[in-house]
Amino acid sequence: MISCLSLSSYSFCEKIALKKYRRCVKRGCIKRPQVVSGAKKDGFGLRVFVLSDLHTDYPENMAWVRSLSTKRHEKDVLLVAGDVAEMYDNFILTMSLLKERFEYVFFVPGNHDLWCRWETEDFDSLEKLNKLLDACKQLGVETNPAIIDGLGIIPLFSWYHESFDREDDIVGVRIPSLDMACKDFHACKWPGNLSNRDTSLALYFDSMNEKNQNTVKRIQSTCSQIITFSHFVPRQELCPEKRMLFYPNLPKIIGSDWLEDRIRSIHRVESSSFACHVFGHTHFCWDAVVDGIRYVQAPLAYPRERKRRMNGGETWLPFCIYLDGEFGAKVMPCYWSDYYAINPRTPSNTELAPWVARFYNLI
């Protein structure tokens, strides 16, 4: 079970800030700042940093956010690719802290953000989504596409569907069902027409992007460089093969075909050094070019995962993806994308990797 921060865990200043935020929301006196191009950078080029899967319900992760410099990034952009916090107050505090540190903060929701297990109010996950988006408006956090210094930034709403997975299943071992392994099936509450068990959620979230089509077209016509970002995974090859995973059914709950289609329609490239998509969710650090688009995942992940080479970061996060008109070089440790840079992907091979076989007591 996630260890959640209570209000008593906040500092005195943070308690005051949360109370002030709630008062201002009730009075309607917080105005949404407009994100515009042409921001001055005091002689330095625009810098864009990326980060996902903050999970600040863990005290260690909230402490990491608090530790970020209040000076180093004051002219920078941060893209937050979902899974900030399950608890609403932790979400508000986390986004407030990030907005204090970065000039611009963009956000798309992840699955954990829409869990409803511990909320005092009785609402479903769509109502919580709207509540989070409203909170972002009040805090000055962007959830819509924008142009900053000639760079197009496009957040993409998404969800996963089981049919995203088309690779051979692992057989011969007792793998927990999706319902047992994935808490979304119990922690999220959906209206009757939406379900994790079919494509309805993936289609619903993808349709949310339609309202921004005019802005996207303007970005396409005016920007030579575009960064899109989502929480969920757009291509199955951005996840290790099933035989490498402790939970081999993971690919059934990570991504969406409609997300990749939308990314391709935005970037409109077969090969380009000016197209980048940032994602999250799987907690695997990733940096690879596939069919002309650079795909990057830079997760903070769970505290226990940061001890592994392939999961999460701390000292090198947030990751700078864009600097002074160019996409940044690959500098973060990406165990799995580095592995596949030199080893072919063989999804038809269903022989479990030794560490997975040991996990299932097969060797």
Tab-separated table of C-alpha atoms in Angstrom:
chain	number	residue	atom	x	y	z
A	1	MET	CA	0.000	0.000	0.000
A	2	ILE	CA	1.236	3.481	-0.790
A	3	SER	CA	2.497	5.484	2.143
A	4	CYS	CA	0.559	8.754	1.903
A	5	LEU	CA	1.477	12.126	3.349
A	6	SER	CA	-1.006	13.579	5.794
A	7	LEU	CA	-1.417	17.341	6.204
A	8	SER	CA	0.778	17.082	9.293
A	9	SER	CA	3.636	16.050	6.967
A	10	TYR	CA	3.669	19.473	5.313
A	11	SER	CA	5.795	22.357	6.518
A	12	PHE	CA	4.106	25.373	8.086
A	13	CYS	CA	4.597	27.407	4.881
A	14	GLU	CA	3.150	24.617	2.745
A	15	LYS	CA	0.060	24.378	4.991
A	16	ILE	CA	-0.480	28.118	4.587
A	17	ALA	CA	-0.038	27.828	0.811
A	18	LEU	CA	-2.616	25.022	0.570
A	19	LYS	CA	-5.147	26.965	2.660
A	20	LYS	CA	-4.569	30.083	0.563
A	21	TYR	CA	-5.036	28.075	-2.634
A	22	ARG	CA	-8.356	26.658	-1.419
A	23	ARG	CA	-9.633	30.105	-0.370
A	24	CYS	CA	-8.695	31.604	-3.731
A	25	VAL	CA	-10.382	28.773	-5.637
A	26	LYS	CA	-13.618	29.309	-3.675
A	27	ARG	CA	-13.509	33.063	-4.330
A	28	GLY	CA	-12.574	32.612	-7.977
A	29	CYS	CA	-9.802	35.164	-7.650
A	30	ILE	CA	-6.936	33.120	-9.103
A	31	LYS	CA	-6.525	33.892	-12.787
A	32	ARG	CA	-4.936	31.634	-15.348
A	33	PRO	CA	-1.736	33.129	-16.785
A	34	GLN	CA	-1.388	33.048	-20.561
A	35	VAL	CA	1.498	31.082	-22.016
A	36	VAL	CA	3.018	33.098	-24.841
A	37	SER	CA	6.005	32.799	-27.120
A	38	GLY	CA	9.015	35.058	-26.973
A	39	ALA	CA	9.929	34.516	-23.303
A	40	LYS	CA	13.181	36.257	-22.417
A	41	LYS	CA	15.920	33.970	-21.174
A	42	ASP	CA	18.467	36.546	-19.975
A	43	GLY	CA	20.920	35.636	-22.720
A	44	PHE	CA	20.428	31.880	-22.417
A	45	GLY	CA	18.461	29.733	-24.837
A	46	LEU	CA	15.160	28.092	-23.976
A	47	ARG	CA	15.566	24.911	-21.921
A	48	VAL	CA	12.895	22.212	-21.691
A	49	PHE	CA	13.101	19.548	-18.993
A	50	VAL	CA	11.018	16.376	-18.739
A	51	LEU	CA	9.914	14.217	-15.842
A	52	SER	CA	7.316	11.523	-15.220
A	53	ASP	CA	5.981	9.264	-12.481
A	54	LEU	CA	6.768	11.477	-9.504
A	55	HIS	CA	4.518	9.474	-7.123
A	56	THR	CA	4.857	12.045	-4.366
A	57	ASP	CA	2.545	10.096	-2.078
A	58	TYR	CA	5.881	8.555	-1.136
A	59	PRO	CA	7.572	10.917	1.363
A	60	GLU	CA	10.980	10.281	-0.254
A	61	ASN	CA	9.667	11.474	-3.613
A	62	MET	CA	7.995	14.556	-2.162
A	63	ALA	CA	11.279	15.350	-0.439
A	64	TRP	CA	13.043	15.083	-3.811
A	65	VAL	CA	10.647	17.621	-5.343
A	66	ARG	CA	11.183	19.949	-2.406
A	67	SER	CA	14.937	19.651	-2.909
A	68	LEU	CA	14.844	21.050	-6.457
A	69	SER	CA	16.531	24.414	-6.745
A	70	THR	CA	14.296	27.477	-6.643
A	71	LYS	CA	16.814	29.409	-8.768
A	72	ARG	CA	18.318	27.045	-11.334
A	73	HIS	CA	15.130	26.541	-13.393
A	74	GLU	CA	13.312	29.835	-12.961
A	75	LYS	CA	13.395	30.518	-16.741
A	76	ASP	CA	12.878	26.903	-17.841
A	77	VAL	CA	10.004	24.741	-19.068
A	78	LEU	CA	9.038	21.442	-17.388
A	79	LEU	CA	6.897	18.736	-18.992
A	80	VAL	CA	5.307	16.431	-16.399
A	81	ALA	CA	4.167	13.204	-18.065
A	82	GLY	CA	1.678	12.023	-15.462
A	83	ASP	CA	1.433	10.056	-12.216
A	84	VAL	CA	2.147	12.991	-9.930
A	85	ALA	CA	0.198	11.756	-6.902
A	86	GLU	CA	-2.833	9.739	-5.938
A	87	MET	CA	-3.890	12.083	-3.125
A	88	TYR	CA	-5.395	15.377	-4.294
A	89	ASP	CA	-3.589	17.481	-1.671
A	90	ASN	CA	-0.274	15.883	-2.614
A	91	PHE	CA	-1.002	16.659	-6.268
A	92	ILE	CA	-1.699	20.316	-5.458
A	93	LEU	CA	1.398	20.639	-3.316
A	94	THR	CA	3.643	18.927	-5.888
A	95	MET	CA	2.448	21.060	-8.788
A	96	SER	CA	2.711	24.192	-6.649
A	97	LEU	CA	6.312	23.369	-5.787
A	98	LEU	CA	7.157	22.710	-9.444
A	99	LYS	CA	5.461	25.932	-10.571
A	100	GLU	CA	7.539	27.857	-8.027
A	101	ARG	CA	10.701	26.421	-9.568
A	102	PHE	CA	9.945	26.543	-13.313
A	103	GLU	CA	8.602	29.398	-15.383
A	104	TYR	CA	6.311	27.077	-17.344
A	105	VAL	CA	4.940	23.715	-16.248
A	106	PHE	CA	2.909	21.449	-18.568
A	107	PHE	CA	1.006	18.374	-17.367
A	108	VAL	CA	-0.925	15.355	-18.665
A	109	PRO	CA	-2.691	12.972	-16.244
A	110	GLY	CA	-1.616	9.428	-15.531
A	111	ASN	CA	-3.586	6.523	-14.112
A	112	HIS	CA	-2.482	7.057	-10.500
A	113	ASP	CA	-3.643	10.665	-10.655
A	114	LEU	CA	-7.192	9.367	-11.252
A	115	TRP	CA	-7.345	6.823	-8.438
A	116	CYS	CA	-10.197	7.492	-6.001
A	117	ARG	CA	-9.305	5.262	-3.059
A	118	TRP	CA	-8.581	7.841	-0.367
A	119	GLU	CA	-10.460	10.947	-1.456
A	120	THR	CA	-12.899	12.416	1.076
A	121	GLU	CA	-15.306	13.512	-1.664
A	122	ASP	CA	-17.441	10.970	-3.500
A	123	PHE	CA	-16.582	11.378	-7.179
A	124	ASP	CA	-15.584	9.150	-10.057
A	125	SER	CA	-12.302	9.260	-11.982
A	126	LEU	CA	-13.643	11.559	-14.709
A	127	GLU	CA	-14.839	14.011	-12.082
A	128	LYS	CA	-11.440	13.806	-10.435
A	129	LEU	CA	-9.802	14.417	-13.820
A	130	ASN	CA	-11.807	17.612	-14.238
A	131	LYS	CA	-10.922	18.633	-10.702
A	132	LEU	CA	-7.211	18.162	-11.435
A	133	LEU	CA	-7.444	20.108	-14.699
A	134	ASP	CA	-9.252	22.938	-12.914
A	135	ALA	CA	-6.550	22.949	-10.256
A	136	CYS	CA	-3.891	23.199	-12.961
A	137	LYS	CA	-5.645	26.270	-14.391
A	138	GLN	CA	-5.667	27.899	-10.981
A	139	LEU	CA	-1.996	27.125	-10.422
A	140	GLY	CA	-0.899	28.316	-13.871
A	141	VAL	CA	0.009	24.803	-15.032
A	142	GLU	CA	-0.677	24.240	-18.733
A	143	THR	CA	-2.597	21.222	-20.022
A	144	ASN	CA	-3.158	22.565	-23.560
A	145	PRO	CA	-0.773	22.965	-26.529
A	146	ALA	CA	1.321	26.122	-26.688
A	147	ILE	CA	4.227	27.741	-28.502
A	148	ILE	CA	7.187	28.987	-26.489
A	149	ASP	CA	10.068	30.678	-28.284
A	150	GLY	CA	9.115	28.985	-31.536
A	151	LEU	CA	8.940	25.507	-30.001
A	152	GLY	CA	5.620	23.675	-30.202
A	153	ILE	CA	4.621	21.793	-27.043
A	154	ILE	CA	1.613	19.474	-27.279
A	155	PRO	CA	0.258	17.517	-24.287
A	156	LEU	CA	-1.727	14.438	-25.350
A	157	PHE	CA	-4.426	12.781	-23.267
A	158	SER	CA	-4.397	8.986	-23.478
A	159	TRP	CA	-5.278	5.684	-21.794
A	160	TYR	CA	-4.337	2.069	-22.472
A	161	HIS	CA	-6.218	-0.854	-24.013
A	162	GLU	CA	-5.438	-4.583	-23.863
A	163	SER	CA	-5.455	-5.006	-27.663
A	164	PHE	CA	-2.385	-2.727	-27.816
A	165	ASP	CA	-0.399	-5.894	-27.028
A	166	ARG	CA	0.115	-8.007	-30.159
A	167	GLU	CA	3.171	-10.023	-29.142
A	168	ASP	CA	3.216	-13.690	-28.134
A	169	ASP	CA	2.117	-14.384	-24.584
A	170	ILE	CA	4.212	-16.227	-22.041
A	171	VAL	CA	2.694	-19.620	-21.245
A	172	GLY	CA	3.511	-22.317	-18.734
A	173	VAL	CA	3.673	-20.035	-15.684
A	174	ARG	CA	0.943	-18.736	-13.408
A	175	ILE	CA	0.787	-15.040	-14.196
A	176	PRO	CA	-1.660	-12.975	-12.105
A	177	SER	CA	-4.658	-11.642	-14.014
A	178	LEU	CA	-4.819	-7.984	-15.000
A	179	ASP	CA	-7.474	-7.416	-12.334
A	180	MET	CA	-5.165	-8.778	-9.651
A	181	ALA	CA	-1.973	-7.115	-10.827
A	182	CYS	CA	-3.268	-3.704	-11.877
A	183	LYS	CA	-4.870	-1.568	-9.166
A	184	ASP	CA	-6.525	0.643	-11.801
A	185	PHE	CA	-9.302	-1.944	-12.060
A	186	HIS	CA	-10.260	-1.222	-8.451
A	187	ALA	CA	-8.847	2.221	-7.640
A	188	CYS	CA	-10.407	4.009	-10.623
A	189	LYS	CA	-14.164	4.579	-10.811
A	190	TRP	CA	-15.635	5.005	-14.281
A	191	PRO	CA	-19.133	5.833	-15.513
A	192	GLY	CA	-20.999	2.807	-16.856
A	193	ASN	CA	-20.085	3.407	-20.497
A	194	LEU	CA	-16.324	3.364	-19.826
A	195	SER	CA	-14.211	0.381	-18.822
A	196	ASN	CA	-10.620	-0.802	-18.511
A	197	ARG	CA	-11.712	-4.087	-20.118
A	198	ASP	CA	-12.140	-2.748	-23.663
A	199	THR	CA	-11.064	0.158	-25.872
A	200	SER	CA	-13.634	2.646	-24.541
A	201	LEU	CA	-11.266	4.489	-22.199
A	202	ALA	CA	-8.491	4.748	-24.773
A	203	LEU	CA	-10.947	6.160	-27.309
A	204	TYR	CA	-12.475	8.547	-24.776
A	205	PHE	CA	-9.154	10.033	-23.705
A	206	ASP	CA	-7.910	10.267	-27.279
A	207	SER	CA	-11.065	12.177	-28.227
A	208	MET	CA	-10.219	14.774	-25.581
A	209	ASN	CA	-7.393	15.918	-27.847
A	210	GLU	CA	-9.816	16.928	-30.604
A	211	LYS	CA	-10.683	20.224	-28.922
A	212	ASN	CA	-7.091	21.357	-29.485
A	213	GLN	CA	-6.931	20.557	-33.195
A	214	ASN	CA	-6.933	24.197	-34.323
A	215	THR	CA	-4.044	24.987	-31.979
A	216	VAL	CA	-2.174	21.887	-33.158
A	217	LYS	CA	-2.607	22.963	-36.785
A	218	ARG	CA	-1.236	26.398	-35.935
A	219	ILE	CA	1.768	24.784	-34.246
A	220	GLN	CA	2.328	22.549	-37.279
A	221	SER	CA	2.266	25.521	-39.636
A	222	THR	CA	4.544	27.762	-37.574
A	223	CYS	CA	6.945	25.478	-35.666
A	224	SER	CA	9.743	23.450	-37.195
A	225	GLN	CA	10.340	21.706	-33.862
A	226	ILE	CA	7.608	20.030	-31.829
A	227	ILE	CA	7.579	18.063	-28.580
A	228	THR	CA	4.529	15.939	-27.841
A	229	PHE	CA	4.084	14.156	-24.539
A	230	SER	CA	1.718	11.670	-22.919
A	231	HIS	CA	1.641	9.478	-19.860
A	232	PHE	CA	1.013	6.207	-21.679
A	233	VAL	CA	3.197	4.343	-24.154
A	234	PRO	CA	2.630	4.836	-27.907
A	235	ARG	CA	4.539	1.789	-29.245
A	236	GLN	CA	5.033	-1.692	-27.827
A	237	GLU	CA	8.733	-1.725	-28.708
A	238	LEU	CA	9.204	1.014	-26.114
A	239	CYS	CA	8.796	-1.663	-23.455
A	240	PRO	CA	11.059	-4.698	-22.876
A	241	GLU	CA	9.936	-8.026	-24.309
A	242	LYS	CA	7.581	-10.048	-22.138
A	243	ARG	CA	10.178	-12.680	-21.303
A	244	MET	CA	12.258	-9.926	-19.661
A	245	LEU	CA	9.462	-8.718	-17.364
A	246	PHE	CA	8.592	-9.881	-13.870
A	247	TYR	CA	4.985	-9.263	-14.935
A	248	PRO	CA	4.878	-10.510	-18.546
A	249	ASN	CA	1.351	-9.159	-19.109
A	250	LEU	CA	2.496	-5.591	-18.558
A	251	PRO	CA	2.167	-4.645	-22.278
A	252	LYS	CA	-1.606	-5.158	-22.014
A	253	ILE	CA	-1.943	-2.189	-19.635
A	254	ILE	CA	0.538	0.382	-20.904
A	255	GLY	CA	-0.366	1.893	-24.251
A	256	SER	CA	-2.664	2.889	-27.069
A	257	ASP	CA	-2.617	2.553	-30.846
A	258	TRP	CA	-4.613	5.776	-31.151
A	259	LEU	CA	-1.890	7.614	-29.262
A	260	GLU	CA	0.779	6.603	-31.771
A	261	ASP	CA	-1.526	7.485	-34.671
A	262	ARG	CA	-2.026	10.948	-33.199
A	263	ILE	CA	1.695	11.428	-32.616
A	264	ARG	CA	2.411	10.503	-36.250
A	265	SER	CA	-0.304	12.858	-37.501
A	266	ILE	CA	1.266	15.716	-35.530
A	267	HIS	CA	4.937	15.186	-36.368
A	268	ARG	CA	4.286	14.061	-39.958
A	269	VAL	CA	7.763	12.617	-40.380
A	270	GLU	CA	9.465	9.497	-41.549
A	271	SER	CA	12.884	10.703	-40.464
A	272	SER	CA	13.578	13.950	-38.642
A	273	SER	CA	15.828	15.357	-35.948
A	274	PHE	CA	13.090	17.801	-34.947
A	275	ALA	CA	10.430	15.408	-33.615
A	276	CYS	CA	10.294	14.160	-30.037
A	277	HIS	CA	7.712	12.397	-27.897
A	278	VAL	CA	7.988	12.070	-24.117
A	279	PHE	CA	6.047	9.391	-22.205
A	280	GLY	CA	5.918	7.700	-18.799
A	281	HIS	CA	4.035	4.932	-16.969
A	282	THR	CA	6.346	1.899	-17.226
A	283	HIS	CA	9.144	3.412	-15.082
A	284	PHE	CA	11.796	2.271	-17.556
A	285	CYS	CA	14.256	5.008	-18.505
A	286	TRP	CA	14.185	5.206	-22.290
A	287	ASP	CA	15.794	7.241	-25.058
A	288	ALA	CA	15.559	5.880	-28.594
A	289	VAL	CA	14.655	6.930	-32.136
A	290	VAL	CA	11.989	4.786	-33.815
A	291	ASP	CA	10.822	5.550	-37.353
A	292	GLY	CA	12.176	9.067	-37.193
A	293	ILE	CA	10.761	10.170	-33.820
A	294	ARG	CA	12.783	10.320	-30.640
A	295	TYR	CA	10.976	8.688	-27.698
A	296	VAL	CA	12.059	9.560	-24.156
A	297	GLN	CA	10.978	8.413	-20.716
A	298	ALA	CA	12.563	10.028	-17.635
A	299	PRO	CA	10.758	8.667	-14.547
A	300	LEU	CA	11.448	9.454	-10.925
A	301	ALA	CA	9.665	6.137	-10.158
A	302	TYR	CA	9.251	4.489	-6.749
A	303	PRO	CA	12.041	4.826	-4.162
A	304	ARG	CA	12.761	1.087	-4.271
A	305	GLU	CA	12.984	1.141	-8.077
A	306	ARG	CA	15.663	3.817	-8.177
A	307	LYS	CA	18.071	1.247	-6.811
A	308	ARG	CA	17.837	-0.652	-10.106
A	309	ARG	CA	19.790	0.424	-13.164
A	310	MET	CA	16.780	0.252	-15.475
A	311	ASN	CA	14.263	2.156	-13.334
A	312	GLY	CA	14.011	5.765	-12.318
A	313	GLY	CA	16.431	8.550	-11.714
A	314	GLU	CA	17.309	11.050	-9.048
A	315	THR	CA	20.641	12.779	-9.522
A	316	TRP	CA	20.161	13.341	-13.285
A	317	LEU	CA	16.495	14.410	-13.175
A	318	PRO	CA	14.714	16.376	-14.439
A	319	PHE	CA	16.175	15.544	-17.860
A	320	CYS	CA	16.939	18.381	-20.305
A	321	ILE	CA	15.412	17.399	-23.654
A	322	TYR	CA	15.780	20.750	-25.444
A	323	LEU	CA	18.416	23.481	-25.192
A	324	ASP	CA	18.790	26.675	-27.192
A	325	GLY	CA	17.030	25.516	-30.330
A	326	GLU	CA	18.274	21.912	-30.367
A	327	PHE	CA	17.206	18.643	-28.816
A	328	GLY	CA	19.605	17.624	-26.075
A	329	ALA	CA	22.030	14.742	-26.370
A	330	LYS	CA	21.316	11.438	-24.664
A	331	VAL	CA	23.020	11.584	-21.284
A	332	MET	CA	20.773	9.707	-18.873
A	333	PRO	CA	21.321	5.995	-18.150
A	334	CYS	CA	18.742	4.022	-20.155
A	335	TYR	CA	19.362	0.354	-19.497
A	336	TRP	CA	16.718	-1.125	-21.793
A	337	SER	CA	16.826	1.252	-24.750
A	338	ASP	CA	20.622	0.916	-24.682
A	339	TYR	CA	20.176	-2.859	-24.649
A	340	TYR	CA	17.931	-2.789	-27.720
A	341	ALA	CA	20.273	-0.425	-29.506
A	342	ILE	CA	22.679	-3.364	-29.897
A	343	ASN	CA	20.388	-6.402	-29.519
A	344	PRO	CA	17.496	-7.260	-31.834
A	345	ARG	CA	14.019	-7.451	-30.367
A	346	THR	CA	12.703	-11.038	-30.604
A	347	PRO	CA	9.155	-11.044	-29.209
A	348	SER	CA	8.486	-14.538	-30.598
A	349	ASN	CA	11.049	-15.872	-28.116
A	350	THR	CA	9.005	-16.749	-25.020
A	351	GLU	CA	11.786	-18.370	-22.992
A	352	LEU	CA	11.898	-16.479	-19.730
A	353	ALA	CA	15.011	-14.491	-18.893
A	354	PRO	CA	16.926	-16.103	-15.995
A	355	TRP	CA	15.924	-13.447	-13.445
A	356	VAL	CA	12.253	-13.873	-14.398
A	357	ALA	CA	12.480	-17.666	-14.324
A	358	ARG	CA	13.977	-17.475	-10.824
A	359	PHE	CA	11.111	-15.173	-9.799
A	360	TYR	CA	8.630	-17.849	-10.859
A	361	ASN	CA	10.772	-20.588	-9.231
A	362	LEU	CA	11.444	-22.306	-12.541
A	363	ILE	CA	15.199	-22.654	-12.043
